[in-house]
Coordinates of C-alpha atoms in Angstrom, one line a residue:
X44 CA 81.1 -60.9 69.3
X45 CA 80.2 -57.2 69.8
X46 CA 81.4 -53.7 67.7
X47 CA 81.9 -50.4 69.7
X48 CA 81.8 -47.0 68.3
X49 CA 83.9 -44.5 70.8
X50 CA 82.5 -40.4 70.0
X51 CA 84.7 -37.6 71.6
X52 CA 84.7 -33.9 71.6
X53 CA 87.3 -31.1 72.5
X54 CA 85.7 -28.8 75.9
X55 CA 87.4 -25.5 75.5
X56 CA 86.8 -25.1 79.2
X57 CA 89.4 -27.7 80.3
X58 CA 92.1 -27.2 78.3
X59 CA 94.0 -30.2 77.0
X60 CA 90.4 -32.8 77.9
X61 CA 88.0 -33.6 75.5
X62 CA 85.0 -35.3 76.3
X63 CA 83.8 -38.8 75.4
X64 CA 80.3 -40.6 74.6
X65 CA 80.4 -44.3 75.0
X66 CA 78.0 -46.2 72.7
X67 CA 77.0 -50.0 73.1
X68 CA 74.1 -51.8 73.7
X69 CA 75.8 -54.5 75.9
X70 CA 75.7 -52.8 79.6
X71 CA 79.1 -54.5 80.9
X72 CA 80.9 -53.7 78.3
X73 CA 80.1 -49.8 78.6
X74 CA 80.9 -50.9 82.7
X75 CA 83.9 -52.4 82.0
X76 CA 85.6 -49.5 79.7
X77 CA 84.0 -46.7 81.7
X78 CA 85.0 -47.9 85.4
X79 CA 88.8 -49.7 84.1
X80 CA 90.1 -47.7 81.5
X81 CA 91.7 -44.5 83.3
X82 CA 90.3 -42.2 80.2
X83 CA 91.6 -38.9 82.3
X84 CA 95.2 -40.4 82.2
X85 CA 95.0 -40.2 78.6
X86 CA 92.5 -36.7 78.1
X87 CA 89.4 -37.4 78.0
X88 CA 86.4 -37.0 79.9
X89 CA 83.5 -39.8 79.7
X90 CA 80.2 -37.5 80.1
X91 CA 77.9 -40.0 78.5
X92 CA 76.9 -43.5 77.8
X93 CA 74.1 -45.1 75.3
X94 CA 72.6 -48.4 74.6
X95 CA 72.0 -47.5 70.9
X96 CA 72.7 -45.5 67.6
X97 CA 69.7 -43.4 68.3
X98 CA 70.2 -42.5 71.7
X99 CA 73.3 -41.9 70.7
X100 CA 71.6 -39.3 68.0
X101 CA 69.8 -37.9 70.4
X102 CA 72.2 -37.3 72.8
X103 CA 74.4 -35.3 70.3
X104 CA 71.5 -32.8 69.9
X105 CA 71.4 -31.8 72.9
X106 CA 75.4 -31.8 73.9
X107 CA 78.9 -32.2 71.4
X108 CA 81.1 -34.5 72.1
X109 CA 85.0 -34.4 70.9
X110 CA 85.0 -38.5 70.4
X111 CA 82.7 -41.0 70.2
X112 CA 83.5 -44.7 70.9
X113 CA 80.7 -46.9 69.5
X114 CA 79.5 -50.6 68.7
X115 CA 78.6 -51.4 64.8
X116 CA 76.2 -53.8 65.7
X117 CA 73.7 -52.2 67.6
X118 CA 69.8 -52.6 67.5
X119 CA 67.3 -49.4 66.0
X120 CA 70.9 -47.7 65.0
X121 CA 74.0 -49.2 63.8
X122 CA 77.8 -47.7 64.8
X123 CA 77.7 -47.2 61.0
X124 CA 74.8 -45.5 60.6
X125 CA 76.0 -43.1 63.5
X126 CA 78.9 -42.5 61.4
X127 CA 77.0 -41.8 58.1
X128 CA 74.9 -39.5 59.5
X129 CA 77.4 -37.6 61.5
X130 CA 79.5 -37.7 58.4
X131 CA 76.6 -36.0 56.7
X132 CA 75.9 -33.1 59.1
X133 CA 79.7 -32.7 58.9
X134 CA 80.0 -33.1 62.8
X135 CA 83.6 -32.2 64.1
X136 CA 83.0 -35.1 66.4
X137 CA 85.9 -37.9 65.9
X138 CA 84.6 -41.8 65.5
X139 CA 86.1 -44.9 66.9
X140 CA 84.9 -48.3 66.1
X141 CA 85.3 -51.1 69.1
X142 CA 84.2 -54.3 67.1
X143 CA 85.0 -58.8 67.6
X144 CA 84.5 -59.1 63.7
X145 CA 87.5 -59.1 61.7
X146 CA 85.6 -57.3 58.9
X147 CA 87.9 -55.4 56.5
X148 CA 84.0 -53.9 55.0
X149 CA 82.8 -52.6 58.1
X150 CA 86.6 -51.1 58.3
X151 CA 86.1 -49.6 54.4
X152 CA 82.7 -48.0 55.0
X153 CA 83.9 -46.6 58.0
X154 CA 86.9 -44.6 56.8
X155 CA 84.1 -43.5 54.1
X156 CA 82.9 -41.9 57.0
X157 CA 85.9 -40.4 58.2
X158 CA 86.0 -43.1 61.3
X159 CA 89.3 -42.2 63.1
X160 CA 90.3 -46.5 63.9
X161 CA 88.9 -49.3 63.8
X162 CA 90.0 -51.4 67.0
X163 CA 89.0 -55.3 67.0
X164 CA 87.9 -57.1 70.5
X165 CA 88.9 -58.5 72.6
X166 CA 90.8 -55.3 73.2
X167 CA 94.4 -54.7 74.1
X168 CA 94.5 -52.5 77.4
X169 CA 97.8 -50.8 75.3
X170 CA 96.1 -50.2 71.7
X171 CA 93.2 -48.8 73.2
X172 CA 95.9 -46.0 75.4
X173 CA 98.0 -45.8 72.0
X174 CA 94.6 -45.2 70.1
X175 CA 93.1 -42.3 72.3
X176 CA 97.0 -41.0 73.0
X177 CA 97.6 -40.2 69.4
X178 CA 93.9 -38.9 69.0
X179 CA 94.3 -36.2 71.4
X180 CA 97.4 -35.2 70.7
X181 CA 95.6 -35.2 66.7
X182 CA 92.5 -32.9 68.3
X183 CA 95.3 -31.0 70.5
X184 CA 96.9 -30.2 67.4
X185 CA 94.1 -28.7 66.0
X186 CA 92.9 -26.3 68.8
X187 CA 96.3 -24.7 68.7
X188 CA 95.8 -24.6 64.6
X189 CA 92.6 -22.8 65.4
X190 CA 94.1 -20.6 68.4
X191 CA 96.9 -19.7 65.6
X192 CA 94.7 -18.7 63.2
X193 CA 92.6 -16.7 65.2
X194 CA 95.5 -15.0 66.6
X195 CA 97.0 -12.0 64.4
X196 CA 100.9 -13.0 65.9
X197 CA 102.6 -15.6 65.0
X198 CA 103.1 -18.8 67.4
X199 CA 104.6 -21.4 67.4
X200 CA 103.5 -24.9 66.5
X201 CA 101.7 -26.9 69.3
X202 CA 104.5 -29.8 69.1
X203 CA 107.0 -26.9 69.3
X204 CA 105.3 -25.4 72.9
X205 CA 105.3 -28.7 74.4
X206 CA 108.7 -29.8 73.9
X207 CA 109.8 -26.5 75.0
X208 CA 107.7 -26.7 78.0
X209 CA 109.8 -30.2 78.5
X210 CA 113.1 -29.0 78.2
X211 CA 112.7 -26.0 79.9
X212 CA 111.5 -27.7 83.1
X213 CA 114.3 -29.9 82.7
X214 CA 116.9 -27.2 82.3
X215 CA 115.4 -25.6 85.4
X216 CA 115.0 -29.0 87.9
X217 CA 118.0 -31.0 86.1
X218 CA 118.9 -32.6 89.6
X219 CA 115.4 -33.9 90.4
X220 CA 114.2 -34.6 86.9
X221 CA 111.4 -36.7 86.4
X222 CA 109.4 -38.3 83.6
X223 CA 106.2 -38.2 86.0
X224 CA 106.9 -34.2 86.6
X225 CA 107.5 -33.3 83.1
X226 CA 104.2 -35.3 82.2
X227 CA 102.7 -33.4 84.7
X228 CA 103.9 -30.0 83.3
X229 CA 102.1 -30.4 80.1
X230 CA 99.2 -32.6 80.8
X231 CA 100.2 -35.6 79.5
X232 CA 100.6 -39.7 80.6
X233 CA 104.0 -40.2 81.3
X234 CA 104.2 -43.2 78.6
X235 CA 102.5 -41.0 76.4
X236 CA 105.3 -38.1 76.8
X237 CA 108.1 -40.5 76.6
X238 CA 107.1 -42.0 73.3
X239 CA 106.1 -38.5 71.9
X240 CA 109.8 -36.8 73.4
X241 CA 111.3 -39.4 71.1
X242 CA 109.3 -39.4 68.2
X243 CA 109.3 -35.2 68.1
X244 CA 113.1 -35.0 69.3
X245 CA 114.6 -38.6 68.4
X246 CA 115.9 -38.6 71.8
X247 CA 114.9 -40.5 74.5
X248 CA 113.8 -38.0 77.3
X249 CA 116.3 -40.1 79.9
X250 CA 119.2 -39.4 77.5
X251 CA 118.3 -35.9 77.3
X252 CA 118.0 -35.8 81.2
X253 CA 121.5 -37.2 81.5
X254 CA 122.7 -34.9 78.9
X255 CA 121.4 -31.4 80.5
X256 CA 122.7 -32.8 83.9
X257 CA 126.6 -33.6 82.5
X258 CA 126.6 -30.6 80.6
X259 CA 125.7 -28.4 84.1
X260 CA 128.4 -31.0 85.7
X261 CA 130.8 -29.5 83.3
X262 CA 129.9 -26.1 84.0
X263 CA 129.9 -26.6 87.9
X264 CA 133.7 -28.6 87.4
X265 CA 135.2 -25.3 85.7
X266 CA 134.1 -23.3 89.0
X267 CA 137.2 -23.8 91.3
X268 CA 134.5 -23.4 94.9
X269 CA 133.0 -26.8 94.3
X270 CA 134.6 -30.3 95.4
X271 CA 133.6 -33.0 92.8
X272 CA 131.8 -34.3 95.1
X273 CA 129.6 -31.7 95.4
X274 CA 129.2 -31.3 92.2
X275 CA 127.7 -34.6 91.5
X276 CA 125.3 -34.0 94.1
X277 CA 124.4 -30.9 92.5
X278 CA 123.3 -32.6 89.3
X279 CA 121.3 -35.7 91.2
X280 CA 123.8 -38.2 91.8
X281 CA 124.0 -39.6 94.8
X282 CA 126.9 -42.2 94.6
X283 CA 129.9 -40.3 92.9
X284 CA 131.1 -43.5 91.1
X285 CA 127.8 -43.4 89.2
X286 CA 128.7 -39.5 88.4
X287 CA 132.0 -40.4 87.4
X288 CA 131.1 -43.2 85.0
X289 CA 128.3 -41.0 83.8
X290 CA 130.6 -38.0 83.1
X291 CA 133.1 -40.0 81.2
X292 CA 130.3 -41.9 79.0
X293 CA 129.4 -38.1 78.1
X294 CA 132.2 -36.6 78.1
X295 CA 135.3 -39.0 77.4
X296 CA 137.2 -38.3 80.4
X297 CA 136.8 -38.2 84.1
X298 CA 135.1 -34.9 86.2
X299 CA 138.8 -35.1 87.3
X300 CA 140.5 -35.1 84.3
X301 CA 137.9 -32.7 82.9
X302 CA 138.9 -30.0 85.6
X303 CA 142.5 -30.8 85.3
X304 CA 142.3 -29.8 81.4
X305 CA 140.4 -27.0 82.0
X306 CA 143.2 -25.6 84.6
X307 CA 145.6 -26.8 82.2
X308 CA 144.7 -24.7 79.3
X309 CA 144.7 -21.8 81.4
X310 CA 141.1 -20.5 81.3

């Protein structure tokens, strides 16, 4: 039964990745979470990997890190003692423990260090994305504090720019509108940006989708040049039943009857 501290550490010159050490003194468990765990998908680079605390140490001298992820139990220098004394230089380098004991004290002394989570083996394949997720948007968060601070104009927050970045490339590509693409447009995993849409907008990001593309529906009915037809293709709908059904979940009455009001009120 093993512990793991993770170390990482923000590179200004990739935006958006921050760089990880891995710490742990049993050699297939740094294999396994360096070759399986797709750290890039997530924002993080892996740019180093120790057997020990004071390799670890020494490794920091010569190069920050953003994060590191390390074992407690480790031989010469324990994940705690990397934390202590990283605590004590006041190193802006964030600390995840990887750890088989169930130990509520190893997980008190660590938060006395400032140790970001505490994440007991064997380890979940989602709590270890969920984990790193939240920690970069947490260190992504504070560059564009800093960037803010150092600027004399105001800007807005960091959540703020992203989900503008979202709906705006929505808004723009409402027919072909995809989680993947919008992920891609900000630099995040797409399960990541899903969860993170919802928890900053309390809307699902396919809701909104549908949303942008009945309200442009709506638009497109009121122009007398397009067939309905058309208009549903227009807006990414292949099958016009699925446009209609759509269109009168949204909107309470058929693209039909939609037009036919519109006409009827005389604008």
């Amino acid at each position: 039964m093993k512990t793991i501290a993770l170390s990482i550490s923000y590179d200004p010159e990739v935006s958006g990745v921050y760089t990880l050490l891995l710490v742990d003194d049993e050699k297939e468990i740094r294999s396994g979470l360096s070759q399986y765990f797709p750290w890039h998908e997530v924002g993080f680079e892996l740019v180093g990997q120790c057997a020990d605390g004071k390799q670890a140490l020494d490794f920091l001298e010569t190069r920050e890190v953003d994060v590191l992820l390390c074992d407690i139990r480790m031989p010469v220098l324990s994940g705690l003692d990397v934390a202590r004394r990283l605590h004590e230089r006041k190193s802006r380098a964030k600390v995840v423990f990887l750890s088989g004991y169930k130990d509520f004290e190893y997980a008190k002394q660590a938060m006395a260090y400032g140790v970001k989570s505490y994440i007991v083996k064997p380890t979940k394949y989602s709590e270890l994305f969920d984990v790193f997720s939240s920690l970069k948007l947490e260190l992504d968060e504070a560059a564009a504090r800093g960037a803010g601070e150092a600027s004399a104009a105001p800007t807005a927050s960091f959540n703020e720019q992203v989900i503008a970045a979202i709906r705006e490339y929505v808004e723009t590509h409402y027919a072909k509108a995809t989680l993947e693409e919008a992920a891609r447009v900000v630099h995040m995993n797409p399960h990541y940006v899903s969860k993170y849409f919802k928890d900053k907008t309390g809307e699902n990001f396919s809701d909104y989708v549908t949303a942008v593309k009945m309200n442009k529906a709506a638009e497109l009915l009121r122009d007398i040049r397009y067939k309905t037809y058309e208009v549903s293709e227009m807006v990414g709908y292949s099958y016009a039943k699925n446009f209609t059904r759509t269109f009168k979940k949204v909107h309470g009455v058929s693209p039909r009857e939609y037009r036919n009001n519109y006409e009827g009120s005389g604008n």
